mmCIF file of N, CA and C in Angstrom:
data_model
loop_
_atom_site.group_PDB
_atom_site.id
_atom_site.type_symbol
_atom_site.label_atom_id
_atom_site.label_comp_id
_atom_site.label_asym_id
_atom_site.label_seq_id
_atom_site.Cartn_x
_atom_site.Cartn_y
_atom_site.Cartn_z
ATOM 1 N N UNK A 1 27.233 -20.022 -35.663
ATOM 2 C CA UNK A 1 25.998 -19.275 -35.585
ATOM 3 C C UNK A 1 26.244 -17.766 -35.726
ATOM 4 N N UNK A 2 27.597 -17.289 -35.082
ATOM 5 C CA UNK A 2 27.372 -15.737 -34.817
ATOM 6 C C UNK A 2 28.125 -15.845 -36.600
ATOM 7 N N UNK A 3 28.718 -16.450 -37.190
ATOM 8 C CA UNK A 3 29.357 -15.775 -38.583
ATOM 9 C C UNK A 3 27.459 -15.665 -39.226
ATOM 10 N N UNK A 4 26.696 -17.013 -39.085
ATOM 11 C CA UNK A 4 25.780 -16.741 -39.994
ATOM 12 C C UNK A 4 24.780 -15.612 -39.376
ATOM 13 N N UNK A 5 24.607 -15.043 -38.558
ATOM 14 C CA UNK A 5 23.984 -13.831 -38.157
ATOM 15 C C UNK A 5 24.621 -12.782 -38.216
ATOM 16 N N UNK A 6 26.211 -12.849 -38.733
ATOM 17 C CA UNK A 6 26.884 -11.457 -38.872
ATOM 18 C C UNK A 6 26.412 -11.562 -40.803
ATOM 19 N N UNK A 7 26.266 -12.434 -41.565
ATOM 20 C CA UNK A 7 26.156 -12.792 -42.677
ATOM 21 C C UNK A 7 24.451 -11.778 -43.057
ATOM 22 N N UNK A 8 23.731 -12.244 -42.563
ATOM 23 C CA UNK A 8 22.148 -12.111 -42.566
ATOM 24 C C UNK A 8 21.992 -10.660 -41.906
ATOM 25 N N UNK A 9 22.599 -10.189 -41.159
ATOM 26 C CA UNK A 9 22.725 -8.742 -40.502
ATOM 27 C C UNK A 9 23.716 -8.318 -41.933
ATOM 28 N N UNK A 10 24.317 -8.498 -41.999
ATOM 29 C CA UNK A 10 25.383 -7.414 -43.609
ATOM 30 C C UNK A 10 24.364 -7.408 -44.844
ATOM 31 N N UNK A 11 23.865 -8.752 -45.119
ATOM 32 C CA UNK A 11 22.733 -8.694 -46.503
ATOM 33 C C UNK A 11 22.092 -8.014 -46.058
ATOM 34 N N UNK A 12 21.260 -7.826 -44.998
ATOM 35 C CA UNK A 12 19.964 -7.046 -44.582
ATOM 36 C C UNK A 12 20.787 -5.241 -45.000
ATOM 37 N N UNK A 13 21.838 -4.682 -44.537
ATOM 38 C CA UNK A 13 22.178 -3.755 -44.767
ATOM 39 C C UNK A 13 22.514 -3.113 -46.175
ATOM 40 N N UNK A 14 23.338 -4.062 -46.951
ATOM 41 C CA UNK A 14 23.185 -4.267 -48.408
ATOM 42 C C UNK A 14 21.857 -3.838 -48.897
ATOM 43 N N UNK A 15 21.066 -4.442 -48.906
ATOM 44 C CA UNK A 15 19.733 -4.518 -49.635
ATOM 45 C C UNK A 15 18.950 -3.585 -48.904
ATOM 46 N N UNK A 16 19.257 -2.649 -48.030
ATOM 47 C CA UNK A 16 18.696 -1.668 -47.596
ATOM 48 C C UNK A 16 19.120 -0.627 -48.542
ATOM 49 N N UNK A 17 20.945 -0.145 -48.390
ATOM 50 C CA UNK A 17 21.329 0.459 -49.011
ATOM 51 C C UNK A 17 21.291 0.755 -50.822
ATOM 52 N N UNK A 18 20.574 -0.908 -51.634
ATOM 53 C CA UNK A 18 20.695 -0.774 -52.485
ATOM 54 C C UNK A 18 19.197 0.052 -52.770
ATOM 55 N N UNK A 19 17.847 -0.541 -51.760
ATOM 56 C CA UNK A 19 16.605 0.130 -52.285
ATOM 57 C C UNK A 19 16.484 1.371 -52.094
ATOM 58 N N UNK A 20 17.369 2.335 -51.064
ATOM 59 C CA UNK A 20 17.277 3.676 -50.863
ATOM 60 C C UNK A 20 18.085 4.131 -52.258
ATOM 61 N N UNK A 21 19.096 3.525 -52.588
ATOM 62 C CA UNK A 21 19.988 3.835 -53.797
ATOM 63 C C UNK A 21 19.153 4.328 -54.773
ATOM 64 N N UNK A 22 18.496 2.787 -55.125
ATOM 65 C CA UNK A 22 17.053 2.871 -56.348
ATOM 66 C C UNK A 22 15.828 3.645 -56.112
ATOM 67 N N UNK A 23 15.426 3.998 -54.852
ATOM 68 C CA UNK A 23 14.819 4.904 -54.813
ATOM 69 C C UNK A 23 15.472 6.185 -55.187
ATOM 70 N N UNK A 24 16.402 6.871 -55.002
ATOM 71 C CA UNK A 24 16.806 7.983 -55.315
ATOM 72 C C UNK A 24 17.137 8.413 -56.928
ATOM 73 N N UNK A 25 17.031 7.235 -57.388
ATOM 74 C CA UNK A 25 17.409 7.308 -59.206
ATOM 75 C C UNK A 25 16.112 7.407 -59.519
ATOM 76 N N UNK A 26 15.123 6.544 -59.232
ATOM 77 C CA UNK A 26 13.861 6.528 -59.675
ATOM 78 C C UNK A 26 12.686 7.226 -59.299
ATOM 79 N N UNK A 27 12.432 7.467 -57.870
ATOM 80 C CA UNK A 27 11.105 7.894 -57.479
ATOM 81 C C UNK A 27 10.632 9.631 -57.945
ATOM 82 N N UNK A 28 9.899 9.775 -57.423
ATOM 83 C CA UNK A 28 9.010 10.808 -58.144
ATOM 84 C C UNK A 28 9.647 11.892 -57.039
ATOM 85 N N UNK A 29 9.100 13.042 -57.564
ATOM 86 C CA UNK A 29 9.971 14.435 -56.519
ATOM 87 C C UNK A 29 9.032 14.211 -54.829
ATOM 88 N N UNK A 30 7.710 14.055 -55.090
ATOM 89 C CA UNK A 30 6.983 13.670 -53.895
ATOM 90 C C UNK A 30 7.269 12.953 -53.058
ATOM 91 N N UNK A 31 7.530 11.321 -53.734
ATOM 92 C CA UNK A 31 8.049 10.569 -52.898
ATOM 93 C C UNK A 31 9.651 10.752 -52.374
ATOM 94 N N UNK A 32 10.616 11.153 -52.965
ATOM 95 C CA UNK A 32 11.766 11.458 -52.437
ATOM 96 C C UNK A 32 11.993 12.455 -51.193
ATOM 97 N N UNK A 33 10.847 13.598 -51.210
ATOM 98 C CA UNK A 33 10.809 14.487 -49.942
ATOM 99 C C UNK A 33 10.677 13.612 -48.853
ATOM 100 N N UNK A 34 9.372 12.641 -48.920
ATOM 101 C CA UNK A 34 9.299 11.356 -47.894
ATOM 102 C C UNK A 34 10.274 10.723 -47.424
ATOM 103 N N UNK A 35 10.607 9.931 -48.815
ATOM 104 C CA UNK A 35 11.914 9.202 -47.903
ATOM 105 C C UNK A 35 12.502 9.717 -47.429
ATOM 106 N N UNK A 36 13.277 11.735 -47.625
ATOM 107 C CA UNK A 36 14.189 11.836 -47.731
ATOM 108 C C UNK A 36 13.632 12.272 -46.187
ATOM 109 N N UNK A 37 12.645 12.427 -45.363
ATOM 110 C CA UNK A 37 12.229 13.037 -44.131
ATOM 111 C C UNK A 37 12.941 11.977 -43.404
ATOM 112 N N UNK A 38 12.346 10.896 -43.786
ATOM 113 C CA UNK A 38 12.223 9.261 -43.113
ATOM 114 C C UNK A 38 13.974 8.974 -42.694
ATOM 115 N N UNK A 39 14.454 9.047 -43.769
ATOM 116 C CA UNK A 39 15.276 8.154 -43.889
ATOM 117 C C UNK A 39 17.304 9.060 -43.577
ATOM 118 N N UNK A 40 16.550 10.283 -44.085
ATOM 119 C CA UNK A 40 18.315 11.181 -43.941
ATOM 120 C C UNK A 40 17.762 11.188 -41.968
ATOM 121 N N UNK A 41 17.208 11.376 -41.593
ATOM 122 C CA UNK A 41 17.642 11.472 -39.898
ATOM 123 C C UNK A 41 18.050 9.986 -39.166
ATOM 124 N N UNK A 42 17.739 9.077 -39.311
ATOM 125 C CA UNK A 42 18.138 7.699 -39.820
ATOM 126 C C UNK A 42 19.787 7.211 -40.211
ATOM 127 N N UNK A 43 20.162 8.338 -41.710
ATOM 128 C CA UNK A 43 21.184 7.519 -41.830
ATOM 129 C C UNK A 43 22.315 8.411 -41.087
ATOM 130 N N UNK A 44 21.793 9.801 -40.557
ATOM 131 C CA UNK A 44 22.782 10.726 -40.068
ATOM 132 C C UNK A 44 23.049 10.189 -38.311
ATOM 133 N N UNK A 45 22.037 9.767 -38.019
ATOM 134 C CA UNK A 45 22.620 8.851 -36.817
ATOM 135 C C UNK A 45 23.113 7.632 -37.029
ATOM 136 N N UNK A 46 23.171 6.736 -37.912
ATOM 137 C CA UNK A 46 23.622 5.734 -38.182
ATOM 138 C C UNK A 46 25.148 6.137 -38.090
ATOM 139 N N UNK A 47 25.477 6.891 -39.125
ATOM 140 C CA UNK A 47 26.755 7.796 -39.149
ATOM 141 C C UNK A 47 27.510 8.357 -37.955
ATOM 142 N N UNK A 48 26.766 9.176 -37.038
ATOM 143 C CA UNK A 48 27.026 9.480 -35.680
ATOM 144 C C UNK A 48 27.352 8.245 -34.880
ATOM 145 N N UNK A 49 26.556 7.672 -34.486
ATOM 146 C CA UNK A 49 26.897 6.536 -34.019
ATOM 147 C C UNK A 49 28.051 5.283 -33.990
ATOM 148 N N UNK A 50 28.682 5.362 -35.382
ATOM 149 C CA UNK A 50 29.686 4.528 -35.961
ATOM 150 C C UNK A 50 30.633 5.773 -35.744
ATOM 151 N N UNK A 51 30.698 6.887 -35.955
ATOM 152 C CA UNK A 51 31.727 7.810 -35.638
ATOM 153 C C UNK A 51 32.279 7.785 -34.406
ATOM 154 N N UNK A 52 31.455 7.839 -33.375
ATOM 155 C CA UNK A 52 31.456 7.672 -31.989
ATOM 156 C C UNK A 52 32.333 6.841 -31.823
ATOM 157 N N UNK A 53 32.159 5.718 -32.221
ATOM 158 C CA UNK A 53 32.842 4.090 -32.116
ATOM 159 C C UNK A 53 34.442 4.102 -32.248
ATOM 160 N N UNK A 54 34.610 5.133 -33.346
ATOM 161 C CA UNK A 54 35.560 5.102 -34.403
ATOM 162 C C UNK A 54 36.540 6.656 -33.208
ATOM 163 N N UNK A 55 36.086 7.045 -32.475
ATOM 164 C CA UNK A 55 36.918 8.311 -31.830
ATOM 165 C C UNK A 55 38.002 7.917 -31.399
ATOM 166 N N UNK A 56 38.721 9.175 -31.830
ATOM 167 C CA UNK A 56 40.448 8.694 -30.836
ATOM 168 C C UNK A 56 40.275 8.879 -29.245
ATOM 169 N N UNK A 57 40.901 7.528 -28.916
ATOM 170 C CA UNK A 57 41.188 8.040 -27.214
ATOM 171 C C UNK A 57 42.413 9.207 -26.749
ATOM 172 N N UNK A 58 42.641 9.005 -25.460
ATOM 173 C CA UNK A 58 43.282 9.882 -24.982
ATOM 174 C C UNK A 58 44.778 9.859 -25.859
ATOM 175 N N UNK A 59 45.224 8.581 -26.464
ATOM 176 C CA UNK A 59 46.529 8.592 -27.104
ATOM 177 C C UNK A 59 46.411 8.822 -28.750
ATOM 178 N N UNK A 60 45.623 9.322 -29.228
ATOM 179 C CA UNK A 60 45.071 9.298 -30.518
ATOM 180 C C UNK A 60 45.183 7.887 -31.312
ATOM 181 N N UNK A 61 44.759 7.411 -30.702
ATOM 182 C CA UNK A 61 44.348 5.741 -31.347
ATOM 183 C C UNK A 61 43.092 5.617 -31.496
ATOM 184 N N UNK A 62 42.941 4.573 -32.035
ATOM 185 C CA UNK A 62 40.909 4.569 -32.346
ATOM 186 C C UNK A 62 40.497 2.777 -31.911
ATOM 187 N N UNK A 63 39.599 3.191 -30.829
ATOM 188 C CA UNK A 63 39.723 2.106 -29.767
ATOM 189 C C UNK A 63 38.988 0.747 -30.407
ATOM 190 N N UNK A 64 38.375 1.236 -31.668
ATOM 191 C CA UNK A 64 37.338 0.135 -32.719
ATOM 192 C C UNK A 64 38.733 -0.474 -33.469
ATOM 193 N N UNK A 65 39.508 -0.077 -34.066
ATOM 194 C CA UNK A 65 40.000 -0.172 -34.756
ATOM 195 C C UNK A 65 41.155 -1.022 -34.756
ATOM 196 N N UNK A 66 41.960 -0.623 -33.341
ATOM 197 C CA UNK A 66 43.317 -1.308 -32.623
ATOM 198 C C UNK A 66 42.863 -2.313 -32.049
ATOM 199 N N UNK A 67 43.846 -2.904 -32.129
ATOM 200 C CA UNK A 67 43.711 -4.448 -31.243
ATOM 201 C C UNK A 67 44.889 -4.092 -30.162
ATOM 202 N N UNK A 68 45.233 -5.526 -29.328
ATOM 203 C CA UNK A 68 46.506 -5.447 -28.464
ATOM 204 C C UNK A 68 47.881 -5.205 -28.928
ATOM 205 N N UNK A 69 47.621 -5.727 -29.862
ATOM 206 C CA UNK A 69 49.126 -5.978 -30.518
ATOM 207 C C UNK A 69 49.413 -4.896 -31.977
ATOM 208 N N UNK A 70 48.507 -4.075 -32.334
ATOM 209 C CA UNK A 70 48.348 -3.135 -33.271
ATOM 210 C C UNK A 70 47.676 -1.902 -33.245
ATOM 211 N N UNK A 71 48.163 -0.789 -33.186
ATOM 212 C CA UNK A 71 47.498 0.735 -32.420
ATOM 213 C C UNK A 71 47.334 0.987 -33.600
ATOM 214 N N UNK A 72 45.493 1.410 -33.797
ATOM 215 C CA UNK A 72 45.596 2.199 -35.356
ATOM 216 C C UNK A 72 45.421 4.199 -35.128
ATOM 217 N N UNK A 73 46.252 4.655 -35.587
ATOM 218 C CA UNK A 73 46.338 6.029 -35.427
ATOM 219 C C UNK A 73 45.166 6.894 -35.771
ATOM 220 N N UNK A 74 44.062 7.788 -35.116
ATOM 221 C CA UNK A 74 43.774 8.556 -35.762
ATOM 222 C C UNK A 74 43.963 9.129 -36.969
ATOM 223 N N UNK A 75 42.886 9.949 -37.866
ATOM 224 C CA UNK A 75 42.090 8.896 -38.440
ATOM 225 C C UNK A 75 41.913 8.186 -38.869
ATOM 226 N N UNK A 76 41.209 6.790 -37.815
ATOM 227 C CA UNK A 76 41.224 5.528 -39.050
ATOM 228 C C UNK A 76 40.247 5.723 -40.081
ATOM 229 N N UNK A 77 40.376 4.696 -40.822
ATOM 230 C CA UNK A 77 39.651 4.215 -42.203
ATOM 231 C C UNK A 77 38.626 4.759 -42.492
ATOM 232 N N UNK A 78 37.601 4.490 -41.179
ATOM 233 C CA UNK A 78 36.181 4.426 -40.768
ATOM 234 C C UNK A 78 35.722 6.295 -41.089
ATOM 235 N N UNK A 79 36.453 6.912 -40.299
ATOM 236 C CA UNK A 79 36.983 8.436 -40.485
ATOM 237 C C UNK A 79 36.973 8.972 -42.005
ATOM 238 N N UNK A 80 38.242 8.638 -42.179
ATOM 239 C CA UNK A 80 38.625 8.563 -43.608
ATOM 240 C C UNK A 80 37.278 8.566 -44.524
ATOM 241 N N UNK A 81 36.753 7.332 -44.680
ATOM 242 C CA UNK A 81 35.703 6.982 -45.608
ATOM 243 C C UNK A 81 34.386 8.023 -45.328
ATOM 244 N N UNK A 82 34.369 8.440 -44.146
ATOM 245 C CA UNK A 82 32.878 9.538 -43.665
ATOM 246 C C UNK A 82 33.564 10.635 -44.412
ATOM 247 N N UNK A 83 34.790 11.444 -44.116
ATOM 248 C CA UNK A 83 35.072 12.715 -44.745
ATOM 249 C C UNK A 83 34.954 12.936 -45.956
ATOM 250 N N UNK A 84 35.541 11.172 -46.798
ATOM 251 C CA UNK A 84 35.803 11.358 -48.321
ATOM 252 C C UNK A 84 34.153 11.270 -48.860
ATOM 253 N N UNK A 85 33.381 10.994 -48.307
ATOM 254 C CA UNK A 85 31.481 10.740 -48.809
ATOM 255 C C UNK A 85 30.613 11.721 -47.828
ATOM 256 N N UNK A 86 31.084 12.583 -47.337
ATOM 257 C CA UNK A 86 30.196 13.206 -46.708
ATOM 258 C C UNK A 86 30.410 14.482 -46.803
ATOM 259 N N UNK A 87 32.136 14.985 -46.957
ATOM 260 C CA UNK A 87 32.735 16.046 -46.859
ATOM 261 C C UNK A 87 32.969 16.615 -48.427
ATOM 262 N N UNK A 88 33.878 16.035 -48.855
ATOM 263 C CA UNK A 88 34.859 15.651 -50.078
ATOM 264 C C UNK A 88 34.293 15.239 -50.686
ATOM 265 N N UNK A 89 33.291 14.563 -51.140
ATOM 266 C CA UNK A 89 32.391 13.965 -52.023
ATOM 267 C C UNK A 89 31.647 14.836 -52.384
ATOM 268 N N UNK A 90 31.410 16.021 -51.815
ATOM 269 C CA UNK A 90 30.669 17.059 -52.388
ATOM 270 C C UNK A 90 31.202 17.935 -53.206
ATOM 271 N N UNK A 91 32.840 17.939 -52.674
ATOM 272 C CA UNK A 91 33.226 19.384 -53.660
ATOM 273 C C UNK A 91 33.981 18.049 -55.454
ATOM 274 N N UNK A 92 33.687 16.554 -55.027
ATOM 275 C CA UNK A 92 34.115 16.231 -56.416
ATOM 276 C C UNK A 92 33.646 15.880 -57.428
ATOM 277 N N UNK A 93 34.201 15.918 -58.731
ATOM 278 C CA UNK A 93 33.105 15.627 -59.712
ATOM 279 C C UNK A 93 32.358 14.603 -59.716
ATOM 280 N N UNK A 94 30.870 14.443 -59.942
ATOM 281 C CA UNK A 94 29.967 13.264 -60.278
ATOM 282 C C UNK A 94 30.624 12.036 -60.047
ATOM 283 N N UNK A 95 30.454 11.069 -59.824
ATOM 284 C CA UNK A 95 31.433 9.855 -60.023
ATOM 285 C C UNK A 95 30.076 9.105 -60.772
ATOM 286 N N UNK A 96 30.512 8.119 -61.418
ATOM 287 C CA UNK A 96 29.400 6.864 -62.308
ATOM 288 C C UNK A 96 28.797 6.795 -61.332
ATOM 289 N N UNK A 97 27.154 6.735 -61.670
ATOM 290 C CA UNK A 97 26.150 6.803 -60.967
ATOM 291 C C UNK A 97 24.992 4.855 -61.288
ATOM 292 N N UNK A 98 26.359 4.147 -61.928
ATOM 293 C CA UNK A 98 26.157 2.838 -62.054
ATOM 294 C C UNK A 98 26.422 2.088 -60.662
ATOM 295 N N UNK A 99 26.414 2.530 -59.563
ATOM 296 C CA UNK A 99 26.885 1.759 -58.252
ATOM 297 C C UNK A 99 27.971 0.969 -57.910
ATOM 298 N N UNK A 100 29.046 2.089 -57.693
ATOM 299 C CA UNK A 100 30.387 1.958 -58.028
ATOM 300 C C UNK A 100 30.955 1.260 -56.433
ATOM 301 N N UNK A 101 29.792 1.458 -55.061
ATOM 302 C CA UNK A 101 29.882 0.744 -54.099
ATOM 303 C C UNK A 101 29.622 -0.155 -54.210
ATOM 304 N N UNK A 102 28.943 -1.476 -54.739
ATOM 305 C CA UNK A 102 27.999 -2.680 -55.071
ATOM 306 C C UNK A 102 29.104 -3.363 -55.061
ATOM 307 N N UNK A 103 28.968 -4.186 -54.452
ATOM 308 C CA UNK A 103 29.834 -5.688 -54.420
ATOM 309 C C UNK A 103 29.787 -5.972 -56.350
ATOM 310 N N UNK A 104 30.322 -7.052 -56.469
ATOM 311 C CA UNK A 104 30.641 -7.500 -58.125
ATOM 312 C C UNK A 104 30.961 -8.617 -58.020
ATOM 313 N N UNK A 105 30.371 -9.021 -56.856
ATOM 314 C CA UNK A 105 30.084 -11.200 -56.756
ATOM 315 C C UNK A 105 29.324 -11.601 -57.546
ATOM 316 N N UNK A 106 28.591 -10.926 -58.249
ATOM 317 C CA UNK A 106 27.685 -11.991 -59.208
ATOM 318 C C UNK A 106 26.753 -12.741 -58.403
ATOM 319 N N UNK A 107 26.392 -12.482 -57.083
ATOM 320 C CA UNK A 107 25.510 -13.272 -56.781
ATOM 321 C C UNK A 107 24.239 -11.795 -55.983
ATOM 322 N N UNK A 108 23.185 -12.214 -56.277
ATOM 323 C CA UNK A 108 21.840 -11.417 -55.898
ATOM 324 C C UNK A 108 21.858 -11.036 -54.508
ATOM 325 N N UNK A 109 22.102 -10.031 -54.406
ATOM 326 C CA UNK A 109 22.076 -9.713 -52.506
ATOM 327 C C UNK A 109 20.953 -10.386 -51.612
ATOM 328 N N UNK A 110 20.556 -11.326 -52.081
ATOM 329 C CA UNK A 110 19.688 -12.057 -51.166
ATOM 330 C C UNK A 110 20.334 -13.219 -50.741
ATOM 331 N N UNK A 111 21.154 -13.742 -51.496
ATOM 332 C CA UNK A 111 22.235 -14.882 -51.270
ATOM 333 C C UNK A 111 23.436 -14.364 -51.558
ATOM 334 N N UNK A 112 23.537 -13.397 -50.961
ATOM 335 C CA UNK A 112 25.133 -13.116 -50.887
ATOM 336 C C UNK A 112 26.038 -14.130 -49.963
ATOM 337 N N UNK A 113 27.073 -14.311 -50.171
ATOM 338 C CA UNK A 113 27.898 -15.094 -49.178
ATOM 339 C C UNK A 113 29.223 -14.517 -49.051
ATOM 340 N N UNK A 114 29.630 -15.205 -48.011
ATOM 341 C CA UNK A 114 31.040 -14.454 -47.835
ATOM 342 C C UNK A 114 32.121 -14.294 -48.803
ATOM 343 N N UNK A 115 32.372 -13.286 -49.159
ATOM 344 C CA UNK A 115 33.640 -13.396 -50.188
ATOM 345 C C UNK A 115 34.791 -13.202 -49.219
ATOM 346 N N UNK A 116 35.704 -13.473 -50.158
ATOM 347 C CA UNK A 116 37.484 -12.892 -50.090
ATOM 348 C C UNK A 116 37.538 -12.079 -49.465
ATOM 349 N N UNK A 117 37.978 -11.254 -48.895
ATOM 350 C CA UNK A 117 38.438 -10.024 -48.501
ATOM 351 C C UNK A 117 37.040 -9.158 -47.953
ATOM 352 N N UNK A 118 36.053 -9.606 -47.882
ATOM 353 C CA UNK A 118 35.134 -9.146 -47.203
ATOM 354 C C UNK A 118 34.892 -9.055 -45.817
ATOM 355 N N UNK A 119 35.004 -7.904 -44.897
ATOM 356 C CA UNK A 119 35.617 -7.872 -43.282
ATOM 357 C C UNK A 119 34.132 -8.374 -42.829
ATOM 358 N N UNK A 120 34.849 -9.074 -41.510
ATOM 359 C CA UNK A 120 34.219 -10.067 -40.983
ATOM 360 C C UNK A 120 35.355 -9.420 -39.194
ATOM 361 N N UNK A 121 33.977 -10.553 -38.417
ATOM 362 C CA UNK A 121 34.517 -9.895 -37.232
ATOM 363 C C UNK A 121 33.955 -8.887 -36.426
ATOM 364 N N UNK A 122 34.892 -8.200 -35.426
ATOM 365 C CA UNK A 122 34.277 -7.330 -34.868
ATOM 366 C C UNK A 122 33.574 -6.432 -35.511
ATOM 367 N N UNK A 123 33.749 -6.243 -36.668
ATOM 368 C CA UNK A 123 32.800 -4.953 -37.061
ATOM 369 C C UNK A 123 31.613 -5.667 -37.299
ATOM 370 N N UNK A 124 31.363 -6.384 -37.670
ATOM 371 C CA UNK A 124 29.754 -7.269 -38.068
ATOM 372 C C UNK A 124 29.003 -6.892 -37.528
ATOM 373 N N UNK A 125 29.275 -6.877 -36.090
ATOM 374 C CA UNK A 125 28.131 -6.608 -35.018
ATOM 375 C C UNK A 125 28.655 -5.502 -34.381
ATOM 376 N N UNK A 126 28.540 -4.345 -34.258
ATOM 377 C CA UNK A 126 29.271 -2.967 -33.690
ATOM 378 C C UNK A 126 27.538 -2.734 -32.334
ATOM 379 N N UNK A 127 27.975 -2.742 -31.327
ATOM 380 C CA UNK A 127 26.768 -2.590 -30.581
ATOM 381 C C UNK A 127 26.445 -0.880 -30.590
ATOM 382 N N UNK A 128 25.266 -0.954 -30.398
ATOM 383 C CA UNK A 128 24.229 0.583 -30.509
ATOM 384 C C UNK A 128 24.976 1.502 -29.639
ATOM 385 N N UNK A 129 25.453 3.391 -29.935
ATOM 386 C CA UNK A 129 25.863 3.527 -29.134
ATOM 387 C C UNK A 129 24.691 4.508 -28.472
ATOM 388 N N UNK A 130 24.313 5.249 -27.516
ATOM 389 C CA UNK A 130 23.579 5.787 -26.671
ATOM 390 C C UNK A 130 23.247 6.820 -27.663
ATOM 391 N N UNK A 131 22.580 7.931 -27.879
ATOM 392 C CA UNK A 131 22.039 9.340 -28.021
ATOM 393 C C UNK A 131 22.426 10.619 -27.482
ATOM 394 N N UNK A 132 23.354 11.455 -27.405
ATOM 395 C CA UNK A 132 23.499 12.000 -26.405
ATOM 396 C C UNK A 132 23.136 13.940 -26.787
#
């Protein structure tokens, strides 16, 4: 039960990310101010929130990340991937604006299913963290 609700929680995110995508290629200058009210305070806590998750503790380890038997060092991945698209992604050139994040299963994000190498697990479900 919890893989097929970590399954149906990831499509739901997918297909969020792809209609804000398509909105931003397509919509009109009007409607983009909208979304962009709606939706950038939205994804900047989404962001905050998973950052939070992702902080080094007192030994610079990252307490999402390590398990018992494996300490992952500051900065993990999670880190990594916010600086290189949030930071660094600004000062680099254009990249293909064909959706170079998009899975390439060949199957319609409405029936997506689990692939290969697609993380599964604790991250599926990352619980809400507070506001502060």
């Amino acid at each position: 039960m919890d893989q097929i609700l970590g399954q149906v929680l990831r499509n739901a995110v997918w297909e969020r990310l792809d209609m804000l995508a398509d909105l931003a290629t397509r919509a009109d200058a009007q409607s983009l101010v909208s979304v962009a009210r709606s939706e950038l305070p939205r994804l900047t806590e989404g962001w905050r929130a998973m950052l939070t998750a992702h902080e080094p503790d007192e030994r610079g380890d990252c307490p999402t990340c390590s398990t018992r038997w494996h300490r992952c060092k500051a900065p993990c991945s999670v880190w990594q991937v916010a600086h290189e698209h949030l930071v660094a992604g600004g000062l680099a050139p254009q990249q293909d604006l064909h959706r170079p994040w998009r899975r390439k299963s060949g199957v319609p994000s409405q029936t997506r299913g689990t692939t290969q190498g697609e993380p599964t697990g604790r991250h599926a479900l990352m619980p809400q963290v507070a506001n502060h």
